[in-house]
Amino acid sequence: MSELSFEQMLEDSVKTIRNGEIVQGTVIDVKDDEIILNIGYKADGIITKNEYTNDSSVVLTDVVKPGDTMEAKVLKVNDGEGQVTLTYKRLAAEKGNKRLEEAFENQEVLKAPVTQVLDGGLCVNIEEARVFIPASLVSDTYEKDLSKYADQEIEFVITEFNPRRRRIIGNRKQLLLAEKAEKQKELLAKINVGDKVEGVVKNVTDFGAFIDLGGADGLLHISEMSWGRVENPKKVFNVGDKVTVLIKDINGDKIALSLKFPEENPWLTAAEDFAVGNVVKGKVARMTDFGAFVELAPGVDALLHVSQISREHVAKPSDVLSIGQEIEAKVVDFNGEDRKISLSMKALEDHSAEQTEE
């Protein structure tokens, strides 16, 4: 027994290790700035904090305990003090690189927390291997401030793998676009022209509003915002508003929306509300040289011809009327088919004059 032990001791005493070799050891002691390992060699192995991790916030005594077994790579057989300098992070990075190479070849979706936010993009670590996600590949929309991603766990794929040039590029945008395309496909499969759907205002422009329908955006054009007249969409809608809209048209992946619900069409009751002989009130909406157009209800305009404004001669409507002015007039003609209504203020004057003469 003692003979075997002596042989064993002899073998251990002449055990040699080389730079670059991977060794296994048992943790003897952990200090704030280094880990001491028994690697079965005449000298102990030392892993400095800097060679354990790139994360300066890590507390060694929290993550490593005496008695733990660890693999490490030899950096220097003799550090000048008779100890062996080891690295844990470089070995982990090599393993991480291998993992990333496999993920790159298989286009595997990876998930990791953001370790660093830079001006040009984000850094994430996979088993101590560093992946850079350029700002242009972080999202499917332009994001000026990337600070919100700090410490956030994100998903990405590796689209460029070149560890020799230290270029391992991650891409989150690709996943978001694929997810968006899938959601769009699902939405387009279940909506039809004439459906009422709920959405959220995503963007408002001078010509309309883009509504997020939960998978695709639809355009609510200014002309479809009301049966009446809308001068400025930005005064009607705010980003984030919830709206119920009508699917007016679907052309490929383009969705046209409307708020002009058929059952609310003011012309449905116009024949009754604005029958010939009815005295009505309305607001002057616009004027031409030959007359004024009066809004009787949202979406229902009537013409007040210049000759029907007054018993007295009126050269042009703007001489006696102004935009937004409320007037009272009599309906003298109604054409539901062509959606034309004619008014007369003069007819009310005539009626008043007749009553006075009596």
Short mmCIF file of N, CA, C and O in Angstrom, two decimals, residues 42-115:
data_model
loop_
_atom_site.label_atom_id
_atom_site.label_comp_id
_atom_site.label_asym_id
_atom_site.label_seq_id
_atom_site.Cartn_x
_atom_site.Cartn_y
_atom_site.Cartn_z
N LYS A 42 2.69 20.69 -8.01
CA LYS A 42 3.56 21.11 -6.89
C LYS A 42 3.24 22.53 -6.42
O LYS A 42 3.57 22.91 -5.29
N ALA A 43 2.58 23.31 -7.32
CA ALA A 43 2.19 24.67 -6.94
C ALA A 43 0.67 24.83 -7.11
O ALA A 43 0.06 24.14 -7.92
N ASP A 44 0.11 25.75 -6.30
CA ASP A 44 -1.33 26.02 -6.42
C ASP A 44 -1.61 26.88 -7.65
O ASP A 44 -0.73 27.59 -8.16
N GLY A 45 -2.85 26.82 -8.08
CA GLY A 45 -3.28 27.66 -9.21
C GLY A 45 -4.03 28.88 -8.70
O GLY A 45 -4.77 28.80 -7.72
N ILE A 46 -3.80 30.01 -9.34
CA ILE A 46 -4.44 31.26 -8.93
C ILE A 46 -5.31 31.79 -10.08
O ILE A 46 -4.84 31.94 -11.22
N ILE A 47 -6.58 32.10 -9.77
CA ILE A 47 -7.45 32.79 -10.75
C ILE A 47 -7.78 34.15 -10.16
O ILE A 47 -8.45 34.25 -9.13
N THR A 48 -7.27 35.21 -10.78
CA THR A 48 -7.60 36.56 -10.30
C THR A 48 -9.05 36.88 -10.69
O THR A 48 -9.61 36.24 -11.59
N LYS A 49 -9.62 37.86 -10.02
CA LYS A 49 -11.00 38.24 -10.32
C LYS A 49 -11.15 38.63 -11.80
O LYS A 49 -12.12 38.30 -12.45
N ASN A 50 -10.11 39.32 -12.29
CA ASN A 50 -10.12 39.76 -13.69
C ASN A 50 -10.11 38.59 -14.66
O ASN A 50 -10.60 38.70 -15.79
N GLU A 51 -9.53 37.45 -14.21
CA GLU A 51 -9.50 36.27 -15.08
C GLU A 51 -10.65 35.30 -14.78
O GLU A 51 -10.76 34.25 -15.39
N TYR A 52 -11.51 35.72 -13.83
CA TYR A 52 -12.70 34.90 -13.55
C TYR A 52 -13.89 35.39 -14.38
O TYR A 52 -14.65 34.61 -14.92
N THR A 53 -14.03 36.73 -14.45
CA THR A 53 -15.18 37.30 -15.16
C THR A 53 -14.88 38.70 -15.66
O THR A 53 -13.99 39.38 -15.14
N ASN A 54 -15.65 39.12 -16.66
CA ASN A 54 -15.56 40.50 -17.17
C ASN A 54 -16.48 41.42 -16.39
O ASN A 54 -16.44 42.63 -16.55
N ASP A 55 -17.35 40.83 -15.57
CA ASP A 55 -18.34 41.61 -14.82
C ASP A 55 -17.73 42.07 -13.50
O ASP A 55 -17.54 41.29 -12.58
N SER A 56 -17.43 43.35 -13.41
CA SER A 56 -16.76 43.89 -12.21
C SER A 56 -17.65 43.87 -10.97
O SER A 56 -17.17 43.98 -9.84
N SER A 57 -18.98 43.73 -11.18
CA SER A 57 -19.89 43.75 -10.03
C SER A 57 -19.95 42.41 -9.30
O SER A 57 -20.50 42.31 -8.21
N VAL A 58 -19.37 41.37 -9.90
CA VAL A 58 -19.40 40.03 -9.28
C VAL A 58 -18.55 40.01 -8.01
O VAL A 58 -17.42 40.52 -7.99
N VAL A 59 -19.10 39.43 -6.95
CA VAL A 59 -18.36 39.25 -5.69
C VAL A 59 -17.92 37.79 -5.66
O VAL A 59 -18.75 36.88 -5.58
N LEU A 60 -16.60 37.55 -5.72
CA LEU A 60 -16.07 36.19 -5.81
C LEU A 60 -16.56 35.27 -4.69
O LEU A 60 -16.91 34.12 -4.91
N THR A 61 -16.59 35.81 -3.47
CA THR A 61 -16.98 34.97 -2.32
C THR A 61 -18.46 34.56 -2.38
O THR A 61 -18.87 33.63 -1.68
N ASP A 62 -19.23 35.26 -3.22
CA ASP A 62 -20.65 34.90 -3.38
C ASP A 62 -20.84 33.77 -4.39
O ASP A 62 -21.81 33.01 -4.30
N VAL A 63 -19.94 33.69 -5.37
CA VAL A 63 -20.14 32.74 -6.47
C VAL A 63 -19.27 31.48 -6.38
O VAL A 63 -19.57 30.47 -7.02
N VAL A 64 -18.20 31.56 -5.62
CA VAL A 64 -17.30 30.40 -5.49
C VAL A 64 -17.05 30.10 -4.01
O VAL A 64 -16.85 31.02 -3.21
N LYS A 65 -17.06 28.82 -3.65
CA LYS A 65 -16.86 28.42 -2.25
C LYS A 65 -15.75 27.37 -2.17
O LYS A 65 -15.57 26.56 -3.10
N PRO A 66 -14.98 27.35 -1.05
CA PRO A 66 -13.97 26.30 -0.85
C PRO A 66 -14.62 24.92 -0.98
O PRO A 66 -15.72 24.70 -0.48
N GLY A 67 -13.93 24.03 -1.68
CA GLY A 67 -14.47 22.69 -1.90
C GLY A 67 -15.08 22.53 -3.28
O GLY A 67 -15.25 21.41 -3.78
N ASP A 68 -15.41 23.66 -3.93
CA ASP A 68 -15.96 23.60 -5.30
C ASP A 68 -14.89 23.06 -6.25
O ASP A 68 -13.69 23.34 -6.07
N THR A 69 -15.31 22.30 -7.27
CA THR A 69 -14.35 21.88 -8.30
C THR A 69 -14.55 22.78 -9.52
O THR A 69 -15.67 23.16 -9.84
N MET A 70 -13.45 23.12 -10.15
CA MET A 70 -13.49 24.04 -11.29
C MET A 70 -12.52 23.61 -12.38
O MET A 70 -11.49 23.00 -12.09
N GLU A 71 -12.87 23.95 -13.59
CA GLU A 71 -11.96 23.78 -14.73
C GLU A 71 -11.38 25.14 -15.06
O GLU A 71 -12.07 26.15 -14.97
N ALA A 72 -10.13 25.17 -15.40
CA ALA A 72 -9.50 26.44 -15.78
C ALA A 72 -8.41 26.17 -16.81
O ALA A 72 -8.03 25.02 -17.04
N LYS A 73 -7.92 27.25 -17.38
CA LYS A 73 -6.88 27.12 -18.41
C LYS A 73 -5.59 27.75 -17.90
O LYS A 73 -5.63 28.82 -17.26
N VAL A 74 -4.47 27.10 -18.15
CA VAL A 74 -3.18 27.61 -17.67
C VAL A 74 -2.72 28.78 -18.55
O VAL A 74 -2.62 28.65 -19.77
N LEU A 75 -2.45 29.91 -17.87
CA LEU A 75 -1.92 31.08 -18.58
C LEU A 75 -0.40 31.10 -18.46
O LEU A 75 0.32 31.36 -19.41
N LYS A 76 0.10 30.85 -17.24
CA LYS A 76 1.54 30.89 -16.99
C LYS A 76 1.86 29.84 -15.91
O LYS A 76 1.26 29.84 -14.83
N VAL A 77 2.82 28.92 -16.22
CA VAL A 77 3.15 27.84 -15.29
C VAL A 77 3.81 28.39 -14.03
O VAL A 77 3.54 27.93 -12.93
N ASN A 78 4.63 29.41 -14.17
CA ASN A 78 5.25 30.02 -13.01
C ASN A 78 5.10 31.53 -13.10
O ASN A 78 5.62 32.16 -14.02
N ASP A 79 4.35 32.07 -12.14
CA ASP A 79 4.09 33.52 -12.21
C ASP A 79 5.21 34.34 -11.57
O ASP A 79 5.08 35.54 -11.36
N GLY A 80 6.30 33.66 -11.23
CA GLY A 80 7.43 34.37 -10.59
C GLY A 80 7.43 34.17 -9.10
O GLY A 80 8.44 34.38 -8.42
N GLU A 81 6.30 33.75 -8.57
CA GLU A 81 6.19 33.49 -7.13
C GLU A 81 5.95 32.01 -6.88
O GLU A 81 5.50 31.61 -5.80
N GLY A 82 6.20 31.20 -7.89
CA GLY A 82 6.04 29.77 -7.76
C GLY A 82 4.60 29.29 -7.84
O GLY A 82 4.30 28.17 -7.44
N GLN A 83 3.71 30.17 -8.33
CA GLN A 83 2.31 29.78 -8.48
C GLN A 83 1.93 29.71 -9.96
O GLN A 83 2.60 30.29 -10.82
N VAL A 84 0.85 29.01 -10.23
CA VAL A 84 0.38 28.85 -11.61
C VAL A 84 -0.77 29.83 -11.87
O VAL A 84 -1.77 29.81 -11.14
N THR A 85 -0.62 30.69 -12.85
CA THR A 85 -1.69 31.64 -13.19
C THR A 85 -2.70 30.95 -14.11
O THR A 85 -2.33 30.39 -15.16
N LEU A 86 -3.96 31.01 -13.69
CA LEU A 86 -5.03 30.35 -14.45
C LEU A 86 -6.06 31.37 -14.93
O LEU A 86 -6.14 32.48 -14.40
N THR A 87 -6.83 30.97 -15.89
CA THR A 87 -7.97 31.79 -16.34
C THR A 87 -9.22 30.92 -16.41
O THR A 87 -9.18 29.80 -16.92
N TYR A 88 -10.28 31.45 -15.88
CA TYR A 88 -11.57 30.76 -15.94
C TYR A 88 -12.40 31.36 -17.07
O TYR A 88 -13.04 30.66 -17.84
N LYS A 89 -12.34 32.71 -17.18
CA LYS A 89 -13.22 33.39 -18.14
C LYS A 89 -12.84 33.08 -19.59
O LYS A 89 -13.71 32.98 -20.45
N ARG A 90 -11.54 32.89 -19.85
CA ARG A 90 -11.13 32.63 -21.25
C ARG A 90 -11.54 31.22 -21.67
O ARG A 90 -11.91 31.01 -22.83
N LEU A 91 -11.50 30.31 -20.72
CA LEU A 91 -11.96 28.95 -21.02
C LEU A 91 -13.48 28.97 -21.24
O LEU A 91 -13.99 28.35 -22.17
N ALA A 92 -14.16 29.73 -20.36
CA ALA A 92 -15.61 29.86 -20.50
C ALA A 92 -15.97 30.52 -21.82
O ALA A 92 -16.92 30.13 -22.50
N ALA A 93 -15.16 31.53 -22.22
CA ALA A 93 -15.40 32.22 -23.49
C ALA A 93 -15.21 31.29 -24.67
O ALA A 93 -15.95 31.34 -25.65
N GLU A 94 -14.21 30.43 -24.58
CA GLU A 94 -13.98 29.45 -25.66
C GLU A 94 -15.18 28.51 -25.79
O GLU A 94 -15.64 28.20 -26.88
N LYS A 95 -15.66 28.06 -24.59
CA LYS A 95 -16.84 27.20 -24.60
C LYS A 95 -18.05 27.97 -25.12
O LYS A 95 -18.86 27.45 -25.87
N GLY A 96 -18.12 29.24 -24.68
CA GLY A 96 -19.21 30.10 -25.14
C GLY A 96 -19.17 30.30 -26.64
O GLY A 96 -20.19 30.27 -27.32
N ASN A 97 -17.94 30.50 -27.18
CA ASN A 97 -17.78 30.66 -28.63
C ASN A 97 -18.25 29.44 -29.39
O ASN A 97 -18.86 29.54 -30.45
N LYS A 98 -17.94 28.27 -28.83
CA LYS A 98 -18.37 27.03 -29.46
C LYS A 98 -19.90 26.95 -29.46
O LYS A 98 -20.53 26.58 -30.44
N ARG A 99 -20.46 27.38 -28.33
CA ARG A 99 -21.93 27.40 -28.21
C ARG A 99 -22.53 28.37 -29.22
O ARG A 99 -23.54 28.09 -29.86
N LEU A 100 -21.88 29.53 -29.38
CA LEU A 100 -22.37 30.54 -30.32
C LEU A 100 -22.22 30.08 -31.77
O LEU A 100 -23.05 30.39 -32.62
N GLU A 101 -21.15 29.37 -32.05
CA GLU A 101 -20.93 28.85 -33.40
C GLU A 101 -22.05 27.88 -33.78
O GLU A 101 -22.58 27.93 -34.89
N GLU A 102 -22.41 27.02 -32.82
CA GLU A 102 -23.51 26.08 -33.07
C GLU A 102 -24.82 26.83 -33.28
O GLU A 102 -25.60 26.51 -34.17
N ALA A 103 -25.03 27.85 -32.45
CA ALA A 103 -26.26 28.66 -32.56
C ALA A 103 -26.30 29.39 -33.89
O ALA A 103 -27.36 29.53 -34.52
N PHE A 104 -25.12 29.85 -34.35
CA PHE A 104 -25.02 30.55 -35.64
C PHE A 104 -25.37 29.60 -36.79
O PHE A 104 -26.15 29.94 -37.69
N GLU A 105 -24.81 28.40 -36.74
CA GLU A 105 -25.06 27.41 -37.81
C GLU A 105 -26.51 26.94 -37.83
O GLU A 105 -27.08 26.70 -38.90
N ASN A 106 -27.13 26.84 -36.64
CA ASN A 106 -28.51 26.35 -36.56
C ASN A 106 -29.56 27.46 -36.53
O ASN A 106 -30.74 27.18 -36.45
N GLN A 107 -29.08 28.72 -36.58
CA GLN A 107 -29.98 29.88 -36.46
C GLN A 107 -30.89 29.76 -35.23
O GLN A 107 -32.09 30.02 -35.26
N GLU A 108 -30.26 29.32 -34.14
CA GLU A 108 -30.98 29.13 -32.87
C GLU A 108 -31.27 30.47 -32.22
O GLU A 108 -30.45 31.39 -32.28
N VAL A 109 -32.43 30.58 -31.60
CA VAL A 109 -32.78 31.80 -30.87
C VAL A 109 -32.16 31.72 -29.48
O VAL A 109 -32.38 30.76 -28.74
N LEU A 110 -31.34 32.73 -29.14
CA LEU A 110 -30.66 32.77 -27.85
C LEU A 110 -31.30 33.83 -26.96
O LEU A 110 -31.91 34.79 -27.46
N LYS A 111 -31.16 33.66 -25.65
CA LYS A 111 -31.72 34.61 -24.70
C LYS A 111 -30.65 34.93 -23.66
O LYS A 111 -30.05 34.01 -23.09
N ALA A 112 -30.39 36.21 -23.44
CA ALA A 112 -29.37 36.60 -22.46
C ALA A 112 -29.62 38.03 -22.00
O ALA A 112 -30.20 38.84 -22.73
N PRO A 113 -29.16 38.39 -20.79
CA PRO A 113 -29.32 39.76 -20.31
C PRO A 113 -28.29 40.69 -20.95
O PRO A 113 -27.18 40.27 -21.26
N VAL A 114 -28.69 41.93 -21.15
CA VAL A 114 -27.79 42.96 -21.70
C VAL A 114 -26.79 43.33 -20.60
O VAL A 114 -27.17 43.70 -19.50
N THR A 115 -25.50 43.21 -20.91
CA THR A 115 -24.46 43.52 -19.92
C THR A 115 -23.90 44.92 -20.07
O THR A 115 -23.34 45.48 -19.14
#
